[in-house]
């Protein structure tokens, strides 16, 4: 039999779907949040051959192959066989979660996924933490490079877990030769998310600590998903920071939001936050306040060098966030429900209480000087 005409052969090769040549990608935490959005995005991509979706319940993406199990189950290794890349998004960062249980889930889950991926022959794992791991400090550069030292502490919600995940990411290639790990660190994430930082904009007044220098940089979940897709397709690797270009000063945030500030001395704000959290009235520890006090803006230079660009601006993301939280009232991280009759009044009373605490503290200091 004669061989096909070269032009016919070329036409056949050209007509082969790109997905047939693309990677098989497994996504954990695929049923909700960022995982669900990424699963849909990858399943629709012509550059991805197949998507394996893993979660404790089935999600809505019909084009994915679903496996229902806990990511801490060693049996996950069997589900990952045949995958080229794993994107691990099964994390618990819920403000209401028990701290010890949350840490056990996040750390053990990441350890299991990394070990299972290596055992299954996966060559790349993509982890998602947060730019919060850089820490919010008064001497931070604006913006921070991806190679900046991780100076965060475990004092803010979930940051201790994220730092441990970062350590696991650094150790994994040494423990499992041939396994590449990419870490993606988004700025303040917005898009049907609930964090201490998004709740900041549910307050009747924006708490500003006297002498602080806030700088706000946001990341829309759609931009995070496109950055994760870049990592999946190996267009970029290593440690990646992702967010909108530039940042907003506190005065710009107040002008755009229309929410006035309440300024308190550092000792009063941090002391009140610590006491309220200690007695269980608020879910946010005092460490969360640092991220509203000092800059932790990232450059995202590696993604930019690879050709990635955010589709959202800080102004647009802030507008969407304000629309999402409209009608909610939160005080020092605690969301007021319908049972809190006259929620706005309750919030105003708490703001007044914090303000009074500042006055009392100043009065006590004055008396001691007499």
C-alpha positions as semicolon CSV with decimal commas, in nm:
position;residue;x (nm);y (nm);z (nm)
1;X;0,000;0,000;0,000
2;X;0,139;0,337;-0,096
3;X;0,190;0,596;0,174
4;X;-0,060;0,884;0,192
5;X;0,010;1,201;0,001
6;X;0,217;1,438;0,219
7;X;-0,048;1,710;0,187
8;X;-0,319;1,468;0,303
9;X;-0,101;1,358;0,593
10;X;-0,038;1,721;0,693
11;X;-0,410;1,798;0,675
12;X;-0,487;1,504;0,902
13;X;-0,225;1,615;1,153
14;X;-0,357;1,969;1,142
15;X;-0,711;1,852;1,209
16;X;-0,610;1,661;1,524
17;X;-0,765;1,847;1,821
18;X;-0,511;2,033;2,030
19;X;-0,660;1,871;2,342
20;X;-0,541;1,530;2,220
21;X;-0,186;1,657;2,260
22;X;-0,249;1,849;2,582
23;X;-0,205;1,740;2,945
24;X;-0,441;1,544;3,164
25;X;-0,507;1,770;3,462
26;X;-0,642;1,672;3,805
27;X;-0,804;1,940;4,021
28;X;-0,871;1,888;4,393
29;X;-1,144;2,091;4,559
30;X;-1,315;2,090;4,220
31;X;-1,677;2,115;4,335
32;X;-1,679;2,472;4,464
33;X;-1,503;2,807;4,469
34;X;-1,187;2,855;4,268
35;X;-1,169;2,479;4,206
36;X;-1,506;2,473;4,032
37;X;-1,421;2,775;3,816
38;X;-1,084;2,628;3,717
39;X;-1,236;2,287;3,641
40;X;-1,486;2,447;3,402
41;X;-1,214;2,659;3,242
42;X;-0,978;2,367;3,184
43;X;-1,255;2,137;3,061
44;X;-1,342;2,397;2,796
45;X;-0,979;2,449;2,689
46;X;-0,856;2,303;2,361
47;X;-0,510;2,283;2,518
48;X;-0,618;2,034;2,786
49;X;-0,681;1,670;2,702
50;X;-0,887;1,572;3,007
51;X;-0,982;1,702;3,351
52;X;-1,000;1,474;3,656
53;X;-1,211;1,641;3,927
54;X;-1,164;1,537;4,290
55;X;-1,377;1,647;4,584
56;X;-1,589;1,513;4,867
57;X;-1,899;1,579;4,658
58;X;-1,973;1,592;4,288
59;X;-1,962;1,931;4,121
60;X;-2,150;2,063;3,820
61;X;-1,888;2,025;3,546
62;X;-2,024;1,738;3,332
63;X;-1,716;1,727;3,109
64;X;-1,483;1,630;3,394
65;X;-1,419;1,278;3,523
66;X;-1,527;1,287;3,889
67;X;-1,382;1,102;4,188
68;X;-1,549;1,151;4,527
69;X;-1,305;1,125;4,818
70;X;-1,120;1,317;5,088
71;X;-0,781;1,444;4,968
72;X;-0,625;1,302;5,287
73;X;-0,715;0,950;5,172
74;X;-0,403;0,771;5,036
75;X;-0,634;0,611;4,778
76;X;-0,611;0,939;4,590
77;X;-0,289;0,805;4,433
78;X;-0,494;0,563;4,224
79;X;-0,719;0,846;4,106
80;X;-0,419;1,049;3,993
81;X;-0,270;0,780;3,770
82;X;-0,252;0,905;3,415
83;X;-0,255;1,271;3,518
84;X;0,027;1,497;3,403
85;X;-0,051;1,789;3,634
86;X;-0,235;1,823;3,966
87;X;-0,377;2,154;4,087
88;X;-0,439;2,127;4,461
89;X;-0,717;2,364;4,569
90;X;-0,881;2,160;4,845
91;X;-0,805;2,397;5,133
92;X;-1,016;2,502;5,430
93;X;-0,973;2,875;5,495
94;X;-1,319;2,926;5,645
95;X;-1,322;3,187;5,921
96;X;-1,558;2,971;6,124
97;X;-1,350;2,652;6,114
98;X;-1,187;2,515;6,424
99;X;-0,822;2,619;6,403
100;X;-0,670;2,280;6,487
101;X;-0,905;2,091;6,253
102;X;-0,841;2,339;5,973
103;X;-0,465;2,304;6,006
104;X;-0,486;1,926;6,019
105;X;-0,693;1,921;5,700
106;X;-0,481;2,172;5,507
107;X;-0,139;2,036;5,596
108;X;-0,224;1,666;5,587
109;X;-0,417;1,711;5,263
110;X;-0,124;1,884;5,093
111;X;0,123;1,621;5,219
112;X;-0,098;1,342;5,087
113;X;-0,151;1,504;4,747
114;X;0,222;1,566;4,696
115;X;0,313;1,210;4,797
116;X;0,030;1,058;4,590
117;X;0,121;1,267;4,286
118;X;0,481;1,146;4,299
119;X;0,367;0,785;4,340
120;X;0,128;0,819;4,046
121;X;0,397;0,953;3,813
122;X;0,257;1,309;3,797
123;X;0,532;1,546;3,690
124;X;0,390;1,878;3,816
125;X;0,183;1,991;4,115
126;X;0,041;2,344;4,131
127;X;-0,034;2,475;4,480
128;X;-0,225;2,793;4,565
129;X;-0,143;2,985;4,885
130;X;-0,163;3,365;4,916
131;X;0,057;3,672;4,888
132;X;-0,011;3,703;5,262
133;X;0,286;3,468;5,313
134;X;0,518;3,762;5,239
135;X;0,386;3,932;5,551
136;X;0,245;4,283;5,590
137;X;0,528;4,496;5,724
138;X;0,602;4,869;5,729
139;X;0,936;4,824;5,551
140;X;0,802;4,611;5,264
141;X;0,902;4,726;4,918
142;X;0,629;4,843;4,683
143;X;0,584;4,613;4,505
144;X;0,742;4,293;4,639
145;X;0,917;4,058;4,398
146;X;0,834;3,687;4,392
147;X;1,176;3,617;4,542
148;X;1,112;3,838;4,846
149;X;1,157;3,665;5,181
150;X;0,845;3,511;5,334
151;X;0,825;3,711;5,656
152;X;0,468;3,638;5,762
153;X;0,393;3,487;6,101
154;X;0,117;3,246;6,199
155;X;-0,083;3,520;6,376
156;X;-0,337;3,583;6,097
157;X;-0,621;3,353;5,992
158;X;-0,488;3,051;5,803
159;X;-0,146;3,205;5,734
160;X;0,031;2,946;5,948
161;X;-0,120;2,673;5,731
162;X;-0,012;2,853;5,413
163;X;0,344;2,890;5,541
164;X;0,357;2,517;5,614
165;X;0,225;2,445;5,263
166;X;0,503;2,666;5,126
167;X;0,758;2,462;5,321
168;X;0,612;2,139;5,186
169;X;0,636;2,283;4,834
170;X;1,005;2,359;4,878
171;X;1,083;2,014;5,021
172;X;0,878;1,809;4,772
173;X;1,122;1,815;4,476
174;X;1,400;1,691;4,706
175;X;1,182;1,421;4,859
176;X;1,039;1,321;4,522
177;X;1,295;1,370;4,241
178;X;1,125;1,444;3,912
179;X;0,827;1,619;4,074
180;X;0,804;1,989;3,993
181;X;0,604;2,219;4,220
182;X;0,463;2,558;4,122
183;X;0,318;2,787;4,390
184;X;0,069;3,061;4,301
185;X;0,018;3,346;4,552
186;X;-0,283;3,572;4,487
187;X;-0,337;3,915;4,643
188;X;-0,669;3,989;4,822
189;X;-0,896;3,741;4,646
190;X;-1,239;3,863;4,537
191;X;-1,525;3,679;4,370
192;X;-1,774;3,499;4,595
193;X;-1,506;3,470;4,863
194;X;-1,537;3,530;5,238
195;X;-1,220;3,627;5,421
196;X;-1,117;3,864;5,697
197;X;-1,000;4,103;5,425
198;X;-1,324;4,100;5,226
199;X;-1,520;4,144;5,551
200;X;-1,320;4,462;5,613
201;X;-1,541;4,624;5,351
202;X;-1,860;4,512;5,526
203;X;-1,790;4,745;5,818
204;X;-1,983;5,069;5,868
205;X;-1,646;5,245;5,902
206;X;-1,308;5,141;5,762
207;X;-1,081;5,089;6,059
208;X;-0,749;5,267;6,004
209;X;-0,471;5,226;6,257
210;X;-0,298;5,556;6,328
211;X;0,046;5,579;6,172
212;X;-0,010;5,284;5,937
213;X;0,042;5,283;5,561
214;X;-0,214;5,056;5,394
215;X;-0,187;4,967;5,025
216;X;-0,465;4,762;4,865
217;X;-0,412;4,519;4,580
218;X;-0,685;4,281;4,471
219;X;-0,704;3,966;4,260
220;X;-1,025;3,860;4,088
221;X;-1,090;3,485;4,089
222;X;-1,108;3,491;3,708
223;X;-0,754;3,629;3,692
224;X;-0,638;3,369;3,945
225;X;-0,786;3,092;3,729
226;X;-0,613;3,223;3,417
227;X;-0,282;3,237;3,609
228;X;-0,335;2,879;3,729
229;X;-0,401;2,776;3,370
230;X;-0,068;2,931;3,269
231;X;0,101;2,715;3,533
232;X;-0,089;2,403;3,423
233;X;0,021;2,451;3,062
234;X;0,380;2,513;3,177
235;X;0,393;2,859;3,028
236;X;0,548;2,968;3,358
237;X;0,673;2,791;3,670
238;X;0,833;2,848;4,007
239;X;0,684;3,083;4,267
240;X;0,426;3,313;4,113
241;X;0,248;3,616;4,256
242;X;-0,077;3,725;4,094
243;X;-0,293;4,032;4,128
244;X;-0,416;4,347;3,958
245;X;-0,152;4,585;3,829
246;X;-0,053;4,844;4,087
247;X;-0,238;4,924;4,408
248;X;-0,476;5,166;4,578
249;X;-0,388;5,391;4,870
250;X;-0,626;5,397;5,168
251;X;-0,755;5,740;5,068
252;X;-0,842;5,610;4,720
253;X;-1,025;5,312;4,870
254;X;-1,228;5,542;5,093
255;X;-1,315;5,771;4,804
256;X;-1,415;5,484;4,574
257;X;-1,612;5,299;4,840
258;X;-1,778;5,598;4,999
259;X;-1,707;5,444;5,342
260;X;-1,554;5,680;5,593
261;X;-1,266;5,583;5,817
262;X;-1,242;5,537;6,191
263;X;-0,887;5,596;6,307
264;X;-0,762;5,437;6,629
265;X;-0,422;5,414;6,798
266;X;-0,241;5,088;6,731
267;X;-0,254;4,968;7,092
268;X;-0,629;5,024;7,112
269;X;-0,710;4,857;6,780
270;X;-0,484;4,556;6,831
271;X;-0,577;4,518;7,197
272;X;-0,951;4,529;7,124
273;X;-0,916;4,282;6,835
274;X;-0,716;4,042;7,050
275;X;-0,963;4,057;7,341
276;X;-1,270;4,015;7,121
277;X;-1,114;3,714;6,949
278;X;-0,996;3,561;7,275
279;X;-1,346;3,561;7,423
280;X;-1,491;3,425;7,099
281;X;-1,687;3,731;6,984
282;X;-1,501;3,762;6,653
283;X;-1,342;3,504;6,419
284;X;-1,046;3,725;6,326
285;X;-0,734;3,726;6,542
286;X;-0,545;4,051;6,592
287;X;-0,288;3,936;6,336
288;X;-0,540;3,995;6,056
289;X;-0,521;4,370;6,124
290;X;-0,160;4,387;6,001
291;X;-0,282;4,319;5,645
292;X;-0,497;4,634;5,665
293;X;-0,212;4,838;5,814
294;X;0,095;4,777;5,600
295;X;0,165;4,698;5,233
296;X;0,202;4,348;5,087
297;X;0,161;4,440;4,720
298;X;0,321;4,202;4,467
299;X;0,467;4,267;4,123
300;X;0,362;3,949;3,942
301;X;0,667;3,992;3,720
302;X;0,708;3,623;3,631
303;X;0,356;3,593;3,495
304;X;0,394;3,923;3,311
305;X;0,722;3,808;3,156
306;X;0,539;3,495;3,033
307;X;0,278;3,710;2,859
308;X;0,000;3,689;3,120
309;X;-0,201;4,002;3,196
310;X;-0,481;4,062;3,449
311;X;-0,819;4,134;3,295
312;X;-0,938;4,325;3,600
313;X;-0,816;4,651;3,758
314;X;-0,807;4,720;4,131
315;X;-1,088;4,972;4,086
316;X;-1,308;4,718;3,906
317;X;-1,245;4,443;4,160
318;X;-1,319;4,678;4,451
319;X;-1,646;4,777;4,285
320;X;-1,742;4,410;4,248
321;X;-1,649;4,340;4,609
322;X;-1,861;4,630;4,732
323;X;-2,152;4,500;4,526
324;X;-2,112;4,150;4,673
325;X;-2,105;4,268;5,035
326;X;-2,386;4,519;4,994
327;X;-2,637;4,479;5,277
328;X;-2,399;4,288;5,505
329;X;-2,276;4,436;5,830
330;X;-1,960;4,318;5,999
331;X;-1,786;4,452;6,307
332;X;-1,424;4,357;6,383
333;X;-1,461;4,051;6,159
334;X;-1,792;3,935;6,314
335;X;-2,082;3,933;6,070
336;X;-2,411;4,050;6,219
337;X;-2,709;3,832;6,125
338;X;-3,077;3,911;6,099
339;X;-3,127;3,831;6,465
340;X;-2,910;4,130;6,550
341;X;-3,204;4,369;6,541
342;X;-3,109;4,702;6,392
343;X;-2,776;4,564;6,274
344;X;-2,653;4,903;6,160
345;X;-2,728;5,038;6,508
346;X;-2,543;4,749;6,669
347;X;-2,249;4,809;6,440
348;X;-2,256;5,180;6,519
349;X;-2,265;5,101;6,890
350;X;-1,958;4,880;6,857
351;X;-1,775;5,147;6,661
352;X;-1,867;5,395;6,933
353;X;-1,744;5,148;7,196
354;X;-1,408;5,113;7,027
355;X;-1,385;5,490;6,997
356;X;-1,472;5,527;7,364
357;X;-1,200;5,276;7,450
358;X;-0,950;5,501;7,278
359;X;-1,073;5,801;7,477
360;X;-1,059;5,608;7,805
361;X;-0,706;5,488;7,731
362;X;-0,590;5,843;7,657
363;X;-0,759;5,969;7,975
364;X;-0,584;5,704;8,185
365;X;-0,248;5,797;8,037
366;X;-0,317;6,162;8,110
367;X;-0,404;6,085;8,474
368;X;-0,084;5,886;8,517
369;X;0,117;6,185;8,398
370;X;-0,042;6,412;8,660
